Coordinates of C-alpha atoms and ligand atoms in Angstrom, one line a residue:
M218 CA 117.4 96.5 52.0
I219 CA 117.4 93.6 49.5
Q220 CA 115.2 94.4 46.5
Q221 CA 114.8 90.7 45.7
Q222 CA 111.1 89.9 45.3
T223 CA 109.8 87.0 47.4
K224 CA 107.3 84.5 45.9
G225 CA 103.9 84.1 47.4
S226 CA 103.5 82.0 50.5
T227 CA 100.8 79.7 51.8
V228 CA 101.4 81.0 55.4
F229 CA 101.3 84.8 55.3
D230 CA 101.9 87.3 52.5
K231 CA 103.8 89.9 54.5
V232 CA 105.1 89.8 58.1
L233 CA 106.1 92.9 60.0
I234 CA 108.8 92.3 62.6
A235 CA 108.2 94.6 65.6
N236 CA 111.7 94.3 66.9
R237 CA 115.4 94.9 66.0
G238 CA 118.8 93.4 66.3
E239 CA 119.6 89.7 65.9
I240 CA 116.1 88.4 66.5
A241 CA 114.7 90.6 63.8
V242 CA 117.3 89.3 61.4
R243 CA 116.6 85.8 62.5
V244 CA 112.8 86.1 61.8
I245 CA 113.5 87.8 58.4
R246 CA 115.6 84.8 57.4
T247 CA 112.9 82.2 57.9
C248 CA 110.3 84.4 56.3
R249 CA 112.4 84.8 53.3
E250 CA 112.9 81.0 53.0
L251 CA 109.1 80.6 53.2
G252 CA 108.5 83.2 50.5
I253 CA 107.0 85.7 52.9
A254 CA 107.7 89.3 52.3
T255 CA 109.2 91.1 55.3
V256 CA 108.7 94.5 56.8
A257 CA 111.2 96.0 59.2
V258 CA 110.6 99.0 61.5
Y259 CA 113.3 101.2 62.8
S260 CA 114.2 104.0 65.1
E261 CA 116.3 107.0 64.0
L262 CA 119.4 105.2 65.4
D263 CA 118.6 102.1 63.4
R264 CA 118.0 103.7 60.1
D265 CA 120.8 101.7 58.5
A266 CA 120.8 98.7 60.8
L267 CA 121.2 95.1 59.6
H268 CA 117.6 94.1 60.0
V269 CA 116.6 97.1 57.9
R270 CA 119.1 96.2 55.2
L271 CA 117.8 92.6 55.0
A272 CA 114.0 93.3 55.0
D273 CA 112.0 93.8 51.8
E274 CA 110.5 97.0 53.2
A275 CA 111.2 99.3 56.1
Y276 CA 109.3 102.0 58.0
A277 CA 110.5 104.7 60.3
L278 CA 109.1 104.7 63.8
G279 CA 110.7 108.0 64.8
G280 CA 112.4 108.5 68.0
Q281 CA 115.6 107.1 69.5
S282 CA 114.9 105.3 72.7
A283 CA 112.9 102.1 72.8
A284 CA 110.0 103.9 74.4
E285 CA 109.9 106.4 71.5
S286 CA 110.2 103.8 68.8
Y287 CA 109.9 100.0 69.3
L288 CA 107.5 100.5 72.2
N289 CA 105.4 103.1 70.3
T290 CA 102.2 101.1 69.6
A291 CA 100.7 103.9 67.4
A292 CA 103.8 104.1 65.2
I293 CA 103.9 100.3 64.8
L294 CA 100.2 100.2 63.9
D295 CA 100.8 102.9 61.4
S296 CA 103.6 100.9 59.8
I297 CA 101.3 97.9 59.7
R298 CA 98.6 99.9 57.8
R299 CA 101.1 101.5 55.4
S300 CA 102.9 98.2 54.6
G301 CA 99.7 96.0 54.4
A302 CA 101.4 93.4 56.6
D303 CA 99.0 90.5 57.5
A304 CA 101.0 89.3 60.5
V305 CA 103.3 90.7 63.2
H306 CA 106.2 88.8 64.8
P307 CA 107.1 90.5 68.1
G308 CA 110.4 88.8 68.7
Y309 CA 111.4 88.8 72.4
G310 CA 111.5 91.7 74.8
F311 CA 109.7 94.9 73.8
F312 CA 106.0 94.0 73.2
S313 CA 106.5 90.3 73.0
E314 CA 104.5 89.6 76.2
N315 CA 102.3 92.7 76.2
T316 CA 98.6 91.8 76.0
D317 CA 97.5 95.3 75.0
F318 CA 99.8 95.2 72.0
A319 CA 98.6 91.7 71.0
R320 CA 95.0 92.9 71.3
A321 CA 95.7 96.0 69.3
I322 CA 97.3 93.9 66.5
T323 CA 94.4 91.5 66.5
A324 CA 91.9 94.5 66.4
E325 CA 93.6 95.6 63.2
G326 CA 92.6 92.2 61.7
V327 CA 96.3 91.3 61.6
T328 CA 97.7 88.1 63.1
F329 CA 99.8 88.3 66.3
I330 CA 102.4 85.6 66.0
G331 CA 102.3 84.4 69.6
P332 CA 99.9 83.1 72.2
P333 CA 96.4 84.3 73.0
P334 CA 96.5 87.4 75.3
E335 CA 94.6 85.5 78.0
A336 CA 97.6 83.0 78.2
I337 CA 100.0 85.9 78.4
E338 CA 97.9 87.4 81.2
V339 CA 97.8 84.2 83.3
M340 CA 101.6 83.7 83.0
G341 CA 102.5 87.3 83.4
D342 CA 101.3 87.2 87.0
K343 CA 103.7 84.8 88.7
I344 CA 101.2 84.1 91.4
S345 CA 98.4 83.2 89.0
S346 CA 101.0 81.2 87.0
R347 CA 101.8 79.2 90.1
Q348 CA 98.1 78.6 90.8
A349 CA 97.6 77.5 87.2
A350 CA 100.5 75.1 87.4
E351 CA 99.5 73.7 90.8
A352 CA 95.9 73.2 89.5
A353 CA 97.4 71.2 86.6
G354 CA 99.3 69.1 89.1
V355 CA 102.7 70.7 88.5
P356 CA 104.2 71.9 91.9
G357 CA 106.0 75.1 92.2
V358 CA 109.0 75.6 94.4
P359 CA 107.7 75.0 97.9
G360 CA 106.0 78.3 98.7
Q361 CA 102.7 80.2 98.8
S362 CA 100.5 81.1 95.9
E363 CA 99.0 84.3 97.1
P364 CA 100.4 87.8 97.8
V365 CA 102.0 88.4 101.1
T366 CA 101.9 91.7 103.0
D367 CA 102.5 90.6 106.6
P368 CA 106.1 90.0 107.8
A369 CA 104.8 87.6 110.4
V370 CA 103.7 85.3 107.5
I371 CA 107.2 85.3 106.1
T372 CA 108.7 84.5 109.4
A373 CA 106.3 81.7 110.1
F374 CA 107.0 80.3 106.6
G375 CA 110.7 80.4 107.2
E376 CA 110.4 78.8 110.6
T377 CA 108.2 76.0 109.1
H378 CA 109.8 75.3 105.7
G379 CA 113.4 76.4 106.6
W380 CA 115.6 79.4 105.6
P381 CA 116.5 81.0 103.3
V382 CA 113.2 82.3 101.9
A383 CA 112.9 83.9 98.5
I384 CA 110.6 87.0 98.2
K385 CA 109.6 87.6 94.6
A386 CA 107.6 90.2 92.7
A387 CA 104.3 88.8 91.5
F388 CA 104.5 90.8 88.2
G389 CA 108.3 90.4 87.9
G390 CA 110.3 87.9 86.1
G391 CA 113.9 87.0 85.4
G392 CA 114.7 87.2 89.1
R393 CA 114.7 90.9 89.2
G394 CA 113.6 92.3 92.5
M395 CA 114.0 88.9 94.2
K396 CA 115.1 89.1 97.8
V397 CA 116.7 86.2 99.7
V398 CA 116.0 86.3 103.5
H399 CA 118.2 84.2 105.7
G400 CA 116.4 84.7 109.0
P401 CA 113.6 86.5 111.0
D402 CA 115.7 89.6 111.6
E403 CA 116.0 90.3 107.9
V404 CA 112.2 89.9 107.1
V405 CA 110.8 93.4 107.6
E406 CA 113.5 95.2 105.6
A407 CA 113.6 92.6 102.8
M408 CA 109.8 92.6 102.5
E409 CA 109.6 96.4 102.3
S410 CA 112.5 96.5 99.8
A411 CA 110.9 93.8 97.7
Q412 CA 107.6 95.8 97.6
R413 CA 109.3 99.0 96.7
E414 CA 111.3 97.4 93.9
A415 CA 108.3 95.5 92.6
Q416 CA 106.4 98.8 92.3
A417 CA 109.4 100.5 90.8
Y418 CA 110.4 97.9 88.3
F419 CA 107.0 96.3 87.4
G420 CA 104.4 98.9 88.4
R421 CA 102.8 96.4 90.9
P422 CA 103.8 96.0 94.5
E423 CA 102.5 92.4 95.1
I424 CA 105.1 89.9 96.3
Y425 CA 105.0 86.2 97.2
L426 CA 107.1 83.6 99.0
E427 CA 109.1 80.5 98.1
R428 CA 111.7 78.4 99.8
Y429 CA 115.0 79.6 98.4
L430 CA 116.9 76.8 96.6
S431 CA 120.6 77.5 97.2
W432 CA 122.3 75.5 94.4
P433 CA 119.8 74.8 91.7
R434 CA 120.2 74.3 88.0
H435 CA 117.9 76.5 85.9
V436 CA 116.3 74.1 83.3
E437 CA 113.6 75.3 80.9
M438 CA 111.4 73.2 78.6
Q439 CA 110.5 74.3 75.1
I440 CA 106.9 73.6 74.2
L441 CA 105.0 74.1 70.9
A442 CA 101.2 74.1 70.7
D443 CA 98.9 74.5 67.7
T444 CA 95.3 75.7 67.5
Q445 CA 93.9 72.2 67.1
G446 CA 94.8 71.1 70.6
T447 CA 98.2 69.4 70.0
C448 CA 101.0 70.4 72.4
L449 CA 104.5 69.0 72.2
W450 CA 107.5 69.3 74.5
L451 CA 110.6 69.6 72.3
G452 CA 113.4 69.3 74.9
E453 CA 115.1 71.2 77.7
R454 CA 117.8 73.9 77.9
D455 CA 120.1 74.4 80.8
C456 CA 120.5 78.1 81.5
S457 CA 122.3 78.0 84.8
C458 CA 125.2 80.1 83.7
Q459 CA 123.7 83.5 84.5
R460 CA 125.0 86.7 85.9
R461 CA 122.6 89.2 87.6
H462 CA 119.7 87.6 85.8
Q463 CA 121.4 87.8 82.4
K464 CA 122.0 84.4 80.8
L465 CA 125.5 84.0 79.5
I466 CA 125.6 80.4 78.2
E467 CA 122.8 77.9 77.4
E468 CA 123.0 74.3 76.4
S469 CA 120.8 71.3 75.5
P470 CA 120.5 68.6 76.6
A471 CA 121.0 69.6 80.3
P472 CA 124.1 67.9 81.5
D473 CA 123.7 64.9 83.9
F474 CA 119.9 65.1 83.4
P475 CA 118.2 61.6 83.5
D476 CA 115.9 60.8 80.6
D477 CA 113.0 59.9 83.0
V478 CA 113.3 63.4 84.6
R479 CA 113.4 64.9 81.1
R480 CA 110.2 63.1 80.1
A481 CA 108.5 64.1 83.4
M482 CA 109.5 67.7 83.0
G483 CA 108.3 67.7 79.4
E484 CA 104.9 66.3 80.4
A485 CA 104.7 68.8 83.2
A486 CA 105.4 71.7 80.8
V487 CA 102.7 70.5 78.5
K488 CA 100.3 70.4 81.4
V489 CA 101.2 74.0 82.3
A490 CA 100.7 75.1 78.7
R491 CA 97.3 73.4 78.5
A492 CA 96.3 74.9 81.8
C493 CA 96.4 78.4 80.3
G494 CA 95.2 77.5 76.8
Y495 CA 98.6 78.1 75.3
V496 CA 99.2 78.3 71.5
N497 CA 102.4 78.8 69.7
A498 CA 106.0 78.5 71.0
G499 CA 106.6 78.9 74.7
T500 CA 109.0 78.0 77.5
V501 CA 108.3 76.6 80.9
E502 CA 111.0 77.4 83.5
F503 CA 111.9 75.0 86.3
L504 CA 114.5 74.8 89.1
Y505 CA 116.2 71.5 89.3
Q506 CA 117.9 70.4 92.5
D507 CA 118.7 67.1 94.1
G508 CA 116.9 65.2 91.4
S509 CA 113.6 67.1 91.8
F510 CA 112.2 69.9 89.6
F511 CA 109.8 72.7 90.6
F512 CA 107.8 75.1 88.4
L513 CA 109.2 78.6 88.4
E514 CA 107.4 80.6 85.6
M515 CA 106.4 80.4 82.0
N516 CA 107.7 82.7 79.2
T517 CA 105.1 83.3 76.6
R518 CA 107.4 84.2 73.7
L519 CA 110.2 82.8 71.6
Q520 CA 113.4 83.0 73.7
V521 CA 116.8 84.3 72.9
E522 CA 118.2 80.8 73.3
H523 CA 115.8 79.1 71.0
P524 CA 118.5 78.1 68.5
V525 CA 119.9 75.6 71.0
T526 CA 116.7 73.6 70.6
E527 CA 116.6 74.1 66.9
L528 CA 120.1 72.6 66.5
V529 CA 119.2 69.5 68.6
T530 CA 115.8 68.9 67.1
G531 CA 116.4 70.1 63.6
L532 CA 113.2 72.2 63.8
D533 CA 113.0 75.8 62.7
L534 CA 111.0 77.3 65.6
V535 CA 110.2 80.5 63.7
E536 CA 108.7 78.5 60.9
Q537 CA 106.7 76.5 63.4
Q538 CA 105.4 79.8 64.9
L539 CA 104.4 81.1 61.5
R540 CA 102.6 78.0 60.6
V541 CA 100.8 77.6 63.9
A542 CA 99.8 81.3 63.7
A543 CA 98.3 80.7 60.3
G544 CA 96.2 77.9 61.7
E545 CA 98.1 75.0 60.4
P546 CA 98.2 71.8 62.6
L547 CA 101.6 70.8 63.9
S548 CA 103.2 68.4 61.4
L549 CA 104.7 66.0 63.9
T550 CA 103.7 64.0 66.9
Q551 CA 105.5 63.8 70.3
E552 CA 107.0 60.5 69.3
Q553 CA 108.4 62.1 66.1
V554 CA 110.3 64.8 68.0
R555 CA 113.9 63.8 67.8
R556 CA 116.9 65.1 69.8
D557 CA 120.4 64.5 68.6
G558 CA 123.8 65.6 69.9
H559 CA 124.5 68.6 72.0
A560 CA 124.2 72.3 71.4
I561 CA 125.7 75.2 73.3
E562 CA 124.9 78.9 72.9
V563 CA 127.1 81.8 74.0
R564 CA 125.7 85.3 74.1
I565 CA 128.1 87.9 72.7
N566 CA 127.3 91.2 74.4
A567 CA 129.0 94.5 73.9
E568 CA 130.2 94.6 77.5
D569 CA 133.7 94.8 78.9
P570 CA 134.1 91.8 81.3
T571 CA 137.5 93.0 82.6
A572 CA 137.8 91.9 86.3
G573 CA 134.2 90.7 86.1
R574 CA 132.7 94.1 85.8
F575 CA 130.8 93.7 82.5
A576 CA 130.7 97.4 81.9
P577 CA 128.6 98.4 78.8
S578 CA 130.8 99.0 75.8
P579 CA 128.7 100.8 73.1
G580 CA 130.4 101.9 69.9
T581 CA 131.0 101.1 66.3
I582 CA 132.2 97.7 65.3
T583 CA 135.3 98.2 63.2
R584 CA 136.0 94.6 62.4
F585 CA 133.8 91.5 62.6
R586 CA 135.2 88.1 61.6
A587 CA 132.6 85.4 62.1
P588 CA 133.6 81.8 62.9
A589 CA 132.4 79.1 60.6
G590 CA 133.0 75.4 59.9
P591 CA 130.9 72.3 60.7
G592 CA 128.2 72.7 63.4
V593 CA 128.7 76.5 63.8
R594 CA 125.9 79.1 63.6
L595 CA 126.2 82.8 64.3
D596 CA 123.0 84.8 64.7
A597 CA 124.2 88.4 64.6
G598 CA 122.4 91.6 64.6
Y599 CA 125.3 93.7 63.5
E600 CA 128.1 93.7 60.9
A601 CA 131.4 95.7 60.7
G602 CA 130.5 99.4 60.5
D603 CA 127.4 99.0 62.5
T604 CA 127.0 100.8 65.9
V605 CA 126.0 99.2 69.1
S606 CA 123.9 101.8 70.9
Q607 CA 123.5 102.4 74.6
F608 CA 119.7 102.8 74.0
Y609 CA 119.0 99.2 73.3
D610 CA 120.0 95.7 74.6
N611 CA 123.7 95.2 73.8
L612 CA 123.4 91.7 72.5
V613 CA 125.6 91.7 69.4
A614 CA 125.3 88.1 68.4
K615 CA 124.6 84.6 69.6
L616 CA 127.2 81.9 68.7
V617 CA 125.6 78.5 68.7
V618 CA 127.4 75.2 68.0
W619 CA 126.3 71.6 67.6
A620 CA 128.4 68.5 68.1
P621 CA 127.7 64.8 68.8
D622 CA 128.4 65.2 72.5
R623 CA 128.9 67.9 75.2
D624 CA 132.6 68.0 75.3
R625 CA 133.0 68.1 71.6
A626 CA 130.4 70.9 71.6
R627 CA 132.3 72.7 74.3
R628 CA 135.6 72.4 72.4
R629 CA 133.9 73.5 69.1
M630 CA 132.6 76.5 71.0
L631 CA 136.0 77.4 72.3
R632 CA 137.5 77.0 68.8
S633 CA 134.8 79.2 67.4
L634 CA 135.2 81.9 70.0
A635 CA 138.9 81.9 69.5
E636 CA 138.3 82.4 65.7
T637 CA 135.8 85.2 66.3
V638 CA 137.1 88.8 65.9
I639 CA 134.9 91.7 67.0
E640 CA 136.7 95.0 67.3
G641 CA 135.6 98.5 68.1
V642 CA 133.6 97.3 71.1
A643 CA 134.6 95.1 74.0
T644 CA 132.7 91.9 74.2
T645 CA 131.9 89.2 76.8
I646 CA 133.8 86.6 74.8
P647 CA 136.7 86.4 77.4
A648 CA 134.2 85.7 80.2
D649 CA 132.5 83.0 78.0
V650 CA 135.9 81.4 77.4
A651 CA 136.6 81.5 81.2
I652 CA 133.3 79.7 81.9
L653 CA 133.7 77.1 79.2
E654 CA 137.3 76.2 80.3
H655 CA 136.4 76.0 84.0
P656 CA 136.5 72.5 85.6
D657 CA 133.2 73.1 87.3
F658 CA 131.5 73.8 84.0
V659 CA 133.2 70.8 82.4
A660 CA 132.0 68.6 85.3
A661 CA 128.6 70.3 85.3
T662 CA 128.7 71.0 89.0
H663 CA 127.7 74.6 88.5
S664 CA 124.4 76.2 89.4
T665 CA 122.5 79.5 89.1
N666 CA 124.8 80.9 91.8
W667 CA 128.1 79.6 90.4
V668 CA 129.0 82.6 88.2
E669 CA 128.5 85.1 91.0
Q670 CA 129.7 83.0 93.9
R671 CA 132.5 80.7 92.5
L672 CA 133.8 81.9 89.1
D673 CA 136.9 84.2 89.4
L674 CA 136.9 86.6 86.5
A675 CA 139.6 88.9 88.1
G676 CA 142.1 87.9 85.4
V677 CA 139.8 88.4 82.5
T678 CA 140.5 91.4 80.2
A679 CA 138.6 92.9 77.3
S680 CA 138.8 91.2 73.9
G681 CA 138.5 94.5 72.0
G682 CA 137.2 98.1 72.3
S683 CA 139.0 100.2 74.8
G684 CA 140.1 97.1 76.7
G685 CA 143.4 96.6 78.5
A686 CA 146.2 98.1 76.4
E687 CA 148.9 95.6 75.7
T688 CA 152.6 96.0 76.2
A689 CA 154.0 97.8 73.3
V690 CA 157.2 96.8 71.6
A691 CA 159.1 100.0 71.0
P692 CA 162.0 100.2 68.6
A693 CA 165.5 100.0 70.0
Q694 CA 166.3 103.5 68.8
G695 CA 169.8 104.9 68.5
A696 CA 170.4 108.1 70.5
D697 CA 170.4 110.1 67.3
D698 CA 167.3 108.5 65.8
D699 CA 164.3 110.7 66.5
T700 CA 162.2 109.4 63.5
P701 CA 158.6 109.1 64.7
R702 CA 157.6 105.5 64.6
V703 CA 154.2 103.6 64.6
L704 CA 153.3 100.2 65.7
R705 CA 152.5 98.1 62.6
K706 CA 151.4 94.5 62.4
V707 CA 153.3 92.7 59.8
T708 CA 153.6 89.1 58.5
A709 CA 157.0 87.8 58.0
E710 CA 158.4 84.5 56.6
V711 CA 161.7 83.4 57.9
D712 CA 163.3 80.2 56.7
G713 CA 160.0 79.1 55.2
R714 CA 158.0 79.7 58.4
R715 CA 155.3 82.4 58.7
Y716 CA 155.2 84.8 61.6
Q717 CA 152.8 87.6 62.6
L718 CA 154.8 90.5 64.2
K719 CA 154.0 93.8 65.7
L720 CA 156.9 96.2 64.9
W721 CA 157.7 99.8 65.5
V722 CA 158.6 101.2 62.1
P723 CA 159.3 104.8 60.8
D724 CA 156.0 106.7 60.4
I725 CA 156.3 107.4 56.7
A726 CA 153.9 110.4 55.9
G727 CA 151.3 109.8 53.2
G728 CA 151.2 106.2 52.3
A729 CA 151.6 104.8 55.7
V730 CA 148.3 103.4 57.1
A731 CA 147.8 104.9 60.6
A732 CA 148.7 102.2 63.0
P733 CA 146.0 101.2 65.5
A734 CA 146.0 103.3 68.6
R735 CA 147.6 101.4 71.4
G736 CA 145.0 99.6 73.4
S737 CA 142.6 100.0 70.6
A738 CA 140.6 97.1 69.5
A739 CA 142.4 97.0 66.2
R740 CA 144.5 94.0 67.0
P741 CA 143.2 91.9 64.3
G742 CA 144.2 88.3 64.0
R743 CA 144.6 87.7 67.7
S744 CA 142.2 85.2 69.1
A745 CA 139.9 86.2 72.0
R746 CA 141.8 83.7 74.1
A747 CA 145.2 85.2 73.3
R748 CA 143.9 88.7 74.1
S749 CA 142.2 87.6 77.2
A750 CA 145.4 85.9 78.3
S751 CA 147.8 88.8 77.8
G752 CA 148.6 90.9 80.8
G753 CA 147.0 94.3 80.7
A754 CA 148.5 97.7 81.4
G755 CA 146.2 98.0 84.3
S756 CA 148.1 95.3 86.1
G757 CA 151.5 96.9 85.4
T758 CA 153.0 93.7 84.0
V759 CA 155.5 94.1 81.2
A760 CA 155.3 91.1 78.8
V761 CA 157.1 90.2 75.6
P762 CA 154.9 89.9 72.5
M763 CA 156.9 87.1 71.0
Q764 CA 159.4 84.4 71.5
G765 CA 163.1 85.4 71.7
T766 CA 166.2 85.9 73.9
I767 CA 166.7 88.7 76.4
V768 CA 169.9 90.4 75.4
K769 CA 169.9 93.3 77.9
V770 CA 168.0 94.2 81.1
L771 CA 168.0 97.9 81.8
V772 CA 166.1 98.1 85.1
A773 CA 166.4 96.7 88.6
V774 CA 163.9 96.3 91.5
G775 CA 163.3 99.7 93.1
D776 CA 164.0 101.7 89.9
M777 CA 161.5 104.4 89.0
V778 CA 160.5 104.0 85.3
E779 CA 158.4 106.2 83.0
A780 CA 155.7 104.9 80.7
G781 CA 157.4 104.0 77.4
Q782 CA 160.8 103.5 79.1
T783 CA 162.7 100.5 77.8
V784 CA 162.8 97.8 80.5
C785 CA 164.8 95.2 78.5
V786 CA 165.8 94.4 74.9
L787 CA 164.5 91.2 73.2
E788 CA 166.3 89.7 70.3
A789 CA 163.6 88.1 68.1
M790 CA 163.6 87.3 64.4
K791 CA 167.1 88.6 64.1
M792 CA 166.1 92.0 65.3
E793 CA 166.5 93.8 68.7
N794 CA 163.2 95.0 70.1
A795 CA 162.9 97.2 73.2
I796 CA 160.3 96.0 75.6
T797 CA 158.8 99.1 77.3
A798 CA 156.9 99.8 80.5
E799 CA 153.2 100.6 79.8
R800 CA 153.0 102.9 82.8
T801 CA 155.0 105.0 85.2
G802 CA 155.9 103.4 88.5
T803 CA 158.5 101.5 90.5
V804 CA 159.9 98.2 89.4
T805 CA 158.8 95.6 91.9
E806 CA 160.0 92.5 90.1
V807 CA 162.5 91.7 87.4
K808 CA 161.9 88.1 86.1
V809 CA 164.6 87.8 83.5
A810 CA 168.3 88.2 82.9
A811 CA 170.4 88.6 79.8
G812 CA 170.6 85.3 77.9
D813 CA 167.2 84.1 79.1
S814 CA 164.8 82.6 76.4
V815 CA 161.3 83.8 76.7
G816 CA 158.0 82.9 75.0
A817 CA 155.2 85.1 73.7
G818 CA 153.3 86.7 76.7
D819 CA 156.0 85.9 79.3
V820 CA 156.2 88.6 81.9
V821 CA 159.6 90.1 82.2
A822 CA 159.0 92.7 84.9
V823 CA 156.3 94.2 87.1
I824 CA 155.7 97.9 87.7
G825 CA 154.0 98.6 91.0
Ligands
MV4_114 C1 114.5 81.1 92.4 C2 115.8 80.6 92.6 C3 116.1 79.9 93.8 N1 115.1 79.6 94.7 N2 113.6 80.8 93.3 C4 113.6 83.7 89.4 C5 113.3 84.1 88.0 C6 113.9 83.0 87.2 N3 114.1 83.4 85.8 C7 115.1 82.7 88.0 N4 114.8 82.8 89.3 C8 115.1 82.1 90.4 N5 114.2 81.8 91.3 C9 113.8 80.1 94.4 N6 112.8 79.8 95.3 C10 116.8 80.9 91.7 C11 116.4 81.6 90.5 C12 117.4 81.9 89.5 C13 118.2 83.1 89.6 C14 117.9 84.0 90.6 C15 118.6 85.1 90.7 C16 119.7 85.3 89.8 C17 119.9 84.5 88.8 C18 119.2 83.3 88.7 C19 119.4 82.4 87.6 C20 118.6 81.3 87.5 C21 117.6 81.0 88.5

């Protein structure tokens, strides 16, 4: 917690952020710039979290899980009273779209920094949101705007409008619980399953129908409305790179998106906002396919990906939210909204993307090197030493870049990701790199189904944490040398040229720093790209860690080898290094012979 006193503000005196992680840090930053005092709230697990350290004051909510803490209205109200906050920013997730919470805050005489509860209510019900949009002249995806309970209605709809048909939860969102029905014989099971999941996930069984668009882009429009009746559209974000309803990469402007469509979508979004009496920042989601766009739903909160719009427009959306909530009129007109260049955001989650599985990877971050340089922004909720808990969303940070055009933004993002070092947990960085390097992404021919239907992540390995161990270089030990050795990363200079090496050296008791455990995250200095490129133990490949010459091959196809057994000897940097098998098995391939020159990462053998 920074004890620095903040000067008075014309907006609010003190804002309580009813959230955690990167969004809480993000809101604190703008409040501090505006001279607004900040109040953090925290669960028992977040007692020393970054948002707590940065806030002027912090109050314990008690409990560990979200339900026990950040979703504990009474505890948050108590923190409001104790702190004397005159406004509350909900962030996203948690209570950000909860009308009861918004009303409870307002009942305290405290400002809820967000839309009126009535607007949240209209847009929280996807059927009423479709009705409101249609009433405003903004068509939804071809479908029906009332609940469906009769399978015959679904079948008749599919036969009339064509298959597939999407069955969606009326009180859902984010695509969760959505069923895609390809023909009449799937209708009954899909409808009953959709009703069960809607009840289970959202507490309401109502479902509705739409024509399913098979290769759409997911394009959302940022809007900003004040209390005096002004409503602006700020620009769109393409969020098509998603996996199981989780956005991975967002960008603005949408690639290959004509300006007349942009303007029409912006005006449609403003119509939808006005139809529900919207105030503050919000996002209207559309599906865009074959040159047409269709209303999907409206998000009545600040979104994770809002920095993409900030970088393109130059606006601070949290500042705009604060000013609008304080009753100030927007300071710009639609004509004054400018959009320059191209921004891309990558979400860095603590998940292991190995082979496309994205397994959660909670743990303590042991090293965090942030990228920097022109046009690079990192919104992080954690620093080295902080722990990513399984109890909360595992978003560690958002890396956002700006450049004059899309390809330079893409390359800047790849450079920034390669520069990023996060160790102690596995992250989604290798998957992000795979997407950004893929020709379909470069050509912008992807869609909402592309990640799950076309992108091959089989070769991706973790960039840290307990990810794929890498081939160890064991020392070429003499028969009589039984000195225990450890793997150390050293930097050498040979003939005026600098090299980073991993060497097995005698484990000198006392002063020696314990070498990182094999396969541990502590492989500092290697870019995410390098790590994601190296063969992993799991695949049984034996690769050399550096350039050199094979001086001896000690195995042949069919040989049984033990983990740690020397497969060949590599001469590099005027030293002989044994290249060992990472696992026990049978040699199925030997790719080198004595005298061969090899480069870093070259596979020399395969263990089946
Ligand atoms: C769709 C769709 C295709 N056709 N509806 C629903 C919630 C919204 N956030 C995304 N949703 C979609 N609705 C019709 N008629 C495609 C999406 C969609 C999506 C669906 C499932 C998984 C990931 C998705 C990513 C973007 C859009």
